[in-house]
Amino acid sequence: MKPIFEIILKAFSWKYTPILFIGIFIFMCSTSYAKGRDTSTIAHYNLTQDKWIVSQNIDKTRPLASMTKLMTAMVALDYSKDLKRKLVLKTRVGSHLPIKEFTRNELFHAMLIRSDNAAAETIADDYPGGRQAFIKAMNAKAKEMKLSSTEFKDPTGLSGSNLSSGSDMVDIVREASLYDVIRTTSIKKQTIIETHYKTKVRSIVLENTNKPLLFEFDDIVISKTGFTNSAGWCVALLVEHWTKRAHHEPTVIDKFMSYFDGEPDRDIARGDLEQHIIIIMGAKNKSERIADVKKLMYNHINDQQISQWDYDWKIDEKSKE
């Protein structure tokens, strides 16, 4: 009896081994993916309504990578708002820029748009007392903002010891929204910096590290990505969009005047301005980071933008064709 059982088991094993291994592989991959999704930080905070929309692992302390540069920008601007002063690029880390003089404005552009690490180091080194004094000021500002999970060891985010949480990052983005330089610079899809070499002028094109989302959504007003092996793929966003104003629907006169003006009154059509902060930390790759943001944007923000007034206007326009 025993030999027969062994023969059957052996035959079954040889025949179905490939299927068995494929099944185990698929199970392991799906389990790993689900685990990765569950452990990442996904935060969506409605700043206007002061409430959490999505709050997955928002209190988990983890490396924040180049989202660090939002704090770097704030501390540097607190020190000096002079953007014309020129600084020699520091070579402590790699850069997209040549070793030359650049204005602080150019360095802010390189740091916030292309996440250039040498630009961040140069800005930090310019602080009174140098780099170490700058890092101390970063931590002092974090303490002032009561960021209990946040600590900085460098101005770039390359250090895995630069730590924060989703809830702290919401407060960092909220504070960054008060700085015009950050708002106007971080969302530029690209910047061109001209440098002189002998008699020639070299144009350096720096594209935004968050370019796909900036092209898809025009209501992003602050953007900063980040990636290191320890941090995973991260992004911090401030989104401003117009919602339907329930208490102020357009009147017949509003529609009549808008019709003859040739376009609707956008203030009436849009309604109220709402601010949303989105934080993604620890995504397993860039595609997942983008997909998480899109899910939040389309399910919780952009679907609120379509008002009956917009719909009526489109119908009116169509009837005129």
Short mmCIF file of C-alpha atoms in Angstrom, two decimals:
data_model
loop_
_atom_site.label_atom_id
_atom_site.label_comp_id
_atom_site.label_asym_id
_atom_site.label_seq_id
_atom_site.Cartn_x
_atom_site.Cartn_y
_atom_site.Cartn_z
CA MET A 1 0.00 0.00 0.00
CA LYS A 2 2.78 2.40 0.92
CA PRO A 3 4.73 1.98 -2.40
CA ILE A 4 1.54 2.69 -4.39
CA PHE A 5 0.91 5.89 -2.39
CA GLU A 6 4.49 7.02 -2.96
CA ILE A 7 4.21 6.39 -6.71
CA ILE A 8 0.98 8.40 -6.93
CA LEU A 9 2.48 11.24 -4.88
CA LYS A 10 5.60 11.26 -7.05
CA ALA A 11 3.58 11.32 -10.27
CA PHE A 12 1.38 14.08 -8.95
CA SER A 13 4.40 16.11 -7.86
CA TRP A 14 6.23 15.85 -11.15
CA LYS A 15 3.14 16.64 -13.18
CA TYR A 16 1.90 19.57 -11.16
CA THR A 17 5.17 21.04 -9.87
CA PRO A 18 5.17 23.93 -12.42
CA ILE A 19 1.57 24.81 -11.55
CA LEU A 20 2.35 24.58 -7.85
CA PHE A 21 5.34 26.91 -8.15
CA ILE A 22 3.38 29.40 -10.27
CA GLY A 23 0.60 29.41 -7.69
CA ILE A 24 3.03 30.00 -4.84
CA PHE A 25 4.75 32.80 -6.80
CA ILE A 26 1.47 34.59 -7.53
CA PHE A 27 0.38 34.25 -3.91
CA MET A 28 3.67 35.67 -2.62
CA CYS A 29 3.59 38.59 -5.06
CA SER A 30 0.00 39.49 -4.24
CA THR A 31 0.68 39.23 -0.51
CA SER A 32 3.79 41.38 -0.84
CA TYR A 33 1.90 43.98 -2.89
CA ALA A 34 -0.97 44.12 -0.41
CA LYS A 35 1.50 44.42 2.45
CA GLY A 36 3.28 47.29 0.68
CA ARG A 37 0.00 49.11 0.09
CA ASP A 38 -1.05 48.70 3.71
CA THR A 39 2.23 49.97 5.12
CA SER A 40 2.58 53.10 2.97
CA THR A 41 1.37 56.45 4.27
CA ILE A 42 -1.54 57.96 2.36
CA ALA A 43 -2.88 61.21 3.75
CA HIS A 44 -5.57 63.51 2.40
CA TYR A 45 -6.50 66.45 4.60
CA ASN A 46 -9.18 68.99 3.73
CA LEU A 47 -7.55 72.14 5.06
CA THR A 48 -10.61 74.31 4.51
CA GLN A 49 -12.96 72.01 6.39
CA ASP A 50 -10.26 70.99 8.91
CA LYS A 51 -10.87 67.26 8.54
CA TRP A 52 -9.15 64.08 7.41
CA ILE A 53 -10.49 62.47 4.26
CA VAL A 54 -7.93 59.62 4.12
CA SER A 55 -5.54 58.87 6.99
CA GLN A 56 -3.60 55.65 6.38
CA ASN A 57 -0.55 55.34 8.68
CA ILE A 58 -0.40 59.11 9.13
CA ASP A 59 1.38 58.85 12.51
CA LYS A 60 4.03 56.41 11.34
CA THR A 61 7.50 57.99 11.50
CA ARG A 62 9.52 57.31 8.35
CA PRO A 63 12.22 58.87 6.12
CA LEU A 64 10.87 61.78 4.10
CA ALA A 65 13.55 62.00 1.37
CA SER A 66 13.52 65.20 -0.71
CA MET A 67 10.28 66.46 0.79
CA THR A 68 12.89 67.76 3.26
CA LYS A 69 13.53 70.56 0.79
CA LEU A 70 10.26 72.27 1.71
CA MET A 71 11.71 72.92 5.16
CA THR A 72 15.06 73.85 3.59
CA ALA A 73 13.31 76.48 1.47
CA MET A 74 11.36 77.90 4.40
CA VAL A 75 14.38 78.24 6.70
CA ALA A 76 16.43 79.83 3.92
CA LEU A 77 13.66 82.33 3.13
CA ASP A 78 13.20 83.11 6.81
CA TYR A 79 16.88 84.05 6.85
CA SER A 80 16.87 86.12 3.65
CA LYS A 81 14.40 86.86 0.87
CA ASP A 82 17.13 88.28 -1.36
CA LEU A 83 17.00 86.06 -4.45
CA LYS A 84 19.49 88.03 -6.54
CA ARG A 85 22.56 87.35 -4.39
CA LYS A 86 25.00 84.95 -6.07
CA LEU A 87 26.47 81.83 -4.49
CA VAL A 88 29.08 79.36 -5.71
CA LEU A 89 27.64 75.85 -6.07
CA LYS A 90 28.85 73.43 -3.41
CA THR A 91 30.17 70.07 -4.61
CA ARG A 92 29.38 68.04 -1.49
CA VAL A 93 26.79 66.03 -3.46
CA GLY A 94 25.90 65.49 -7.12
CA SER A 95 24.10 68.10 -9.19
CA HIS A 96 22.46 68.86 -12.52
CA LEU A 97 24.32 72.17 -12.48
CA PRO A 98 27.96 72.97 -13.32
CA ILE A 99 30.26 74.31 -10.61
CA LYS A 100 29.66 78.02 -11.10
CA GLU A 101 27.96 80.99 -9.48
CA PHE A 102 24.17 81.04 -9.41
CA THR A 103 21.66 83.45 -7.95
CA ARG A 104 19.65 82.25 -4.98
CA ASN A 105 16.61 82.40 -7.25
CA GLU A 106 18.22 79.94 -9.68
CA LEU A 107 19.21 77.68 -6.81
CA PHE A 108 15.66 77.71 -5.41
CA HIS A 109 14.39 76.78 -8.86
CA ALA A 110 16.87 73.91 -9.19
CA MET A 111 16.06 72.68 -5.67
CA LEU A 112 12.26 72.88 -5.81
CA ILE A 113 11.72 71.92 -9.46
CA ARG A 114 14.44 69.34 -10.15
CA SER A 115 15.15 68.52 -6.48
CA ASP A 116 18.82 69.32 -7.01
CA ASN A 117 20.80 68.27 -3.93
CA ALA A 118 23.81 70.53 -4.52
CA ALA A 119 21.49 73.52 -4.79
CA ALA A 120 20.02 72.63 -1.39
CA GLU A 121 23.49 72.22 0.14
CA THR A 122 24.59 75.57 -1.30
CA ILE A 123 21.54 77.34 0.11
CA ALA A 124 22.15 75.73 3.52
CA ASP A 125 25.86 76.58 3.52
CA ASP A 126 24.97 80.24 2.94
CA TYR A 127 23.22 80.42 6.33
CA PRO A 128 24.99 82.38 9.11
CA GLY A 129 27.20 79.81 10.84
CA GLY A 130 27.13 77.48 7.85
CA ARG A 131 25.52 74.10 7.21
CA GLN A 132 25.36 72.86 10.79
CA ALA A 133 23.73 76.07 11.97
CA PHE A 134 21.21 75.72 9.13
CA ILE A 135 20.29 72.15 10.13
CA LYS A 136 19.92 73.33 13.72
CA ALA A 137 17.56 76.05 12.47
CA MET A 138 15.55 73.44 10.54
CA ASN A 139 15.03 71.44 13.73
CA ALA A 140 14.26 74.59 15.70
CA LYS A 141 11.52 75.49 13.20
CA ALA A 142 10.15 71.93 13.41
CA LYS A 143 10.02 72.26 17.20
CA GLU A 144 8.36 75.68 16.90
CA MET A 145 5.74 74.11 14.62
CA LYS A 146 5.25 71.31 17.20
CA LEU A 147 6.21 68.58 14.74
CA SER A 148 6.74 65.74 17.20
CA SER A 149 7.76 63.13 14.60
CA THR A 150 10.08 65.32 12.52
CA GLU A 151 13.87 65.51 12.65
CA PHE A 152 16.47 66.71 10.16
CA LYS A 153 20.08 65.61 9.71
CA ASP A 154 20.74 67.26 6.33
CA PRO A 155 19.13 69.87 4.04
CA THR A 156 18.59 67.48 1.11
CA GLY A 157 16.78 64.40 2.39
CA LEU A 158 19.52 62.01 1.29
CA SER A 159 19.96 60.96 4.90
CA GLY A 160 17.67 58.16 6.03
CA SER A 161 17.68 59.89 9.43
CA ASN A 162 15.58 62.76 8.10
CA LEU A 163 12.27 61.66 9.58
CA SER A 164 8.66 62.77 9.62
CA SER A 165 5.09 61.46 9.51
CA GLY A 166 2.09 62.04 7.31
CA SER A 167 0.40 64.24 9.91
CA ASP A 168 3.58 66.31 10.40
CA MET A 169 4.03 66.65 6.64
CA VAL A 170 0.51 68.11 6.40
CA ASP A 171 1.62 70.85 8.80
CA ILE A 172 4.84 71.39 6.81
CA VAL A 173 2.88 71.87 3.57
CA ARG A 174 0.42 74.15 5.37
CA GLU A 175 3.33 76.32 6.54
CA ALA A 176 5.00 76.21 3.10
CA SER A 177 1.82 77.61 1.55
CA LEU A 178 2.62 80.94 3.24
CA TYR A 179 5.78 81.36 1.12
CA ASP A 180 5.16 82.81 -2.35
CA VAL A 181 8.52 81.57 -3.66
CA ILE A 182 7.59 77.97 -2.85
CA ARG A 183 4.12 78.31 -4.34
CA THR A 184 5.24 79.91 -7.59
CA THR A 185 8.39 77.83 -8.10
CA SER A 186 7.58 74.27 -7.05
CA ILE A 187 4.81 73.81 -9.62
CA LYS A 188 6.74 75.00 -12.68
CA LYS A 189 6.93 72.13 -15.15
CA GLN A 190 10.48 73.09 -16.07
CA THR A 191 13.01 75.85 -15.74
CA ILE A 192 15.88 76.98 -17.96
CA ILE A 193 19.07 78.22 -16.33
CA GLU A 194 21.66 79.90 -18.53
CA THR A 195 25.35 79.65 -17.71
CA HIS A 196 28.32 81.19 -19.50
CA TYR A 197 31.28 79.12 -20.59
CA LYS A 198 34.02 81.24 -22.20
CA THR A 199 32.18 83.00 -25.04
CA LYS A 200 29.28 80.57 -25.20
CA VAL A 201 25.97 80.50 -23.34
CA ARG A 202 24.78 77.11 -22.19
CA SER A 203 21.08 76.57 -21.45
CA ILE A 204 20.34 73.95 -18.79
CA VAL A 205 16.78 72.61 -18.89
CA LEU A 206 15.57 71.21 -15.57
CA GLU A 207 12.25 69.35 -15.69
CA ASN A 208 10.00 68.99 -12.66
CA THR A 209 10.27 65.66 -10.86
CA ASN A 210 6.46 65.67 -10.57
CA LYS A 211 5.82 66.60 -14.19
CA PRO A 212 3.17 63.91 -14.98
CA LEU A 213 0.84 65.05 -12.19
CA LEU A 214 1.43 68.75 -12.87
CA PHE A 215 0.40 68.22 -16.50
CA GLU A 216 -2.72 66.31 -15.47
CA PHE A 217 -3.92 68.59 -12.66
CA ASP A 218 -3.77 72.37 -12.96
CA ASP A 219 -5.06 72.97 -9.42
CA ILE A 220 -1.82 71.85 -7.70
CA VAL A 221 -0.21 74.92 -6.10
CA ILE A 222 2.65 73.27 -4.14
CA SER A 223 4.50 70.16 -5.22
CA LYS A 224 7.52 68.31 -3.83
CA THR A 225 8.50 64.75 -4.57
CA GLY A 226 11.06 62.54 -2.85
CA PHE A 227 12.79 59.20 -3.22
CA THR A 228 15.48 57.23 -1.44
CA ASN A 229 15.75 53.49 -0.91
CA SER A 230 14.82 53.88 2.75
CA ALA A 231 11.97 56.35 2.15
CA GLY A 232 10.40 54.83 -0.93
CA TRP A 233 8.53 57.11 -3.33
CA CYS A 234 7.02 60.19 -1.70
CA VAL A 235 5.14 63.34 -2.66
CA ALA A 236 3.64 66.34 -0.87
CA LEU A 237 0.97 68.44 -2.58
CA LEU A 238 -1.25 71.40 -1.86
CA VAL A 239 -4.31 71.50 -4.09
CA GLU A 240 -6.68 74.44 -4.44
CA HIS A 241 -9.96 73.97 -6.27
CA TRP A 242 -13.33 75.63 -6.61
CA THR A 243 -16.44 73.94 -5.28
CA LYS A 244 -20.07 74.55 -6.08
CA ARG A 245 -21.45 77.35 -3.96
CA ALA A 246 -24.73 75.86 -2.75
CA HIS A 247 -25.92 79.08 -1.15
CA HIS A 248 -25.28 81.20 -4.24
CA GLU A 249 -26.68 79.58 -7.36
CA PRO A 250 -26.67 81.85 -10.43
CA THR A 251 -29.87 83.82 -10.89
CA VAL A 252 -31.73 84.31 -14.16
CA ILE A 253 -30.08 87.73 -14.47
CA ASP A 254 -26.64 86.17 -13.89
CA LYS A 255 -27.22 83.69 -16.69
CA PHE A 256 -28.70 86.37 -18.97
CA MET A 257 -25.70 88.69 -18.53
CA SER A 258 -23.21 85.84 -18.86
CA TYR A 259 -24.83 84.65 -22.08
CA PHE A 260 -24.36 88.03 -23.78
CA ASP A 261 -20.88 88.49 -22.31
CA GLY A 262 -19.90 85.33 -24.14
CA GLU A 263 -18.66 83.44 -21.07
CA PRO A 264 -20.01 82.45 -17.67
CA ASP A 265 -19.22 84.32 -14.48
CA ARG A 266 -16.54 81.98 -13.19
CA ASP A 267 -16.77 83.28 -9.61
CA ILE A 268 -20.42 82.28 -9.52
CA ALA A 269 -19.82 79.03 -11.40
CA ARG A 270 -16.92 77.89 -9.26
CA GLY A 271 -18.20 78.82 -5.86
CA ASP A 272 -15.84 78.53 -2.89
CA LEU A 273 -12.09 77.89 -2.90
CA GLU A 274 -11.06 74.77 -0.97
CA GLN A 275 -7.55 73.69 -0.02
CA HIS A 276 -6.49 70.06 0.20
CA ILE A 277 -3.15 68.57 1.28
CA ILE A 278 -2.06 65.20 -0.09
CA ILE A 279 0.90 63.26 1.31
CA ILE A 280 2.22 59.94 -0.02
CA MET A 281 5.14 58.27 1.79
CA GLY A 282 6.68 54.86 1.21
CA ALA A 283 5.08 54.01 -2.15
CA LYS A 284 6.89 51.08 -3.77
CA ASN A 285 7.51 52.86 -7.11
CA LYS A 286 6.73 56.01 -9.06
CA SER A 287 3.68 54.47 -10.75
CA GLU A 288 2.12 53.62 -7.40
CA ARG A 289 2.81 57.12 -6.10
CA ILE A 290 1.10 58.67 -9.13
CA ALA A 291 -1.80 56.21 -8.96
CA ASP A 292 -2.42 57.00 -5.27
CA VAL A 293 -2.56 60.73 -5.98
CA LYS A 294 -4.87 60.26 -8.96
CA LYS A 295 -7.22 58.12 -6.88
CA LEU A 296 -7.49 60.85 -4.25
CA MET A 297 -7.83 63.62 -6.83
CA TYR A 298 -10.52 61.96 -8.90
CA ASN A 299 -12.50 60.36 -6.06
CA HIS A 300 -12.39 63.13 -3.46
CA ILE A 301 -11.49 66.44 -5.12
CA ASN A 302 -12.10 66.81 -8.83
CA ASP A 303 -15.51 65.14 -8.82
CA GLN A 304 -16.69 67.98 -6.57
CA GLN A 305 -15.81 70.60 -9.16
CA ILE A 306 -18.66 69.88 -11.58
CA SER A 307 -21.60 72.10 -10.69
CA GLN A 308 -25.01 72.28 -12.28
CA TRP A 309 -24.08 75.77 -13.45
CA ASP A 310 -21.15 74.41 -15.45
CA TYR A 311 -23.40 71.74 -16.90
CA ASP A 312 -26.09 74.24 -17.87
CA TRP A 313 -23.53 76.49 -19.51
CA LYS A 314 -22.20 73.64 -21.66
CA ILE A 315 -25.74 72.87 -22.79
CA ASP A 316 -26.31 76.53 -23.67
CA GLU A 317 -23.05 76.64 -25.63
CA LYS A 318 -23.98 73.47 -27.52
CA SER A 319 -27.39 74.87 -28.43
CA LYS A 320 -25.73 77.89 -30.05
CA GLU A 321 -23.72 75.79 -32.49
#
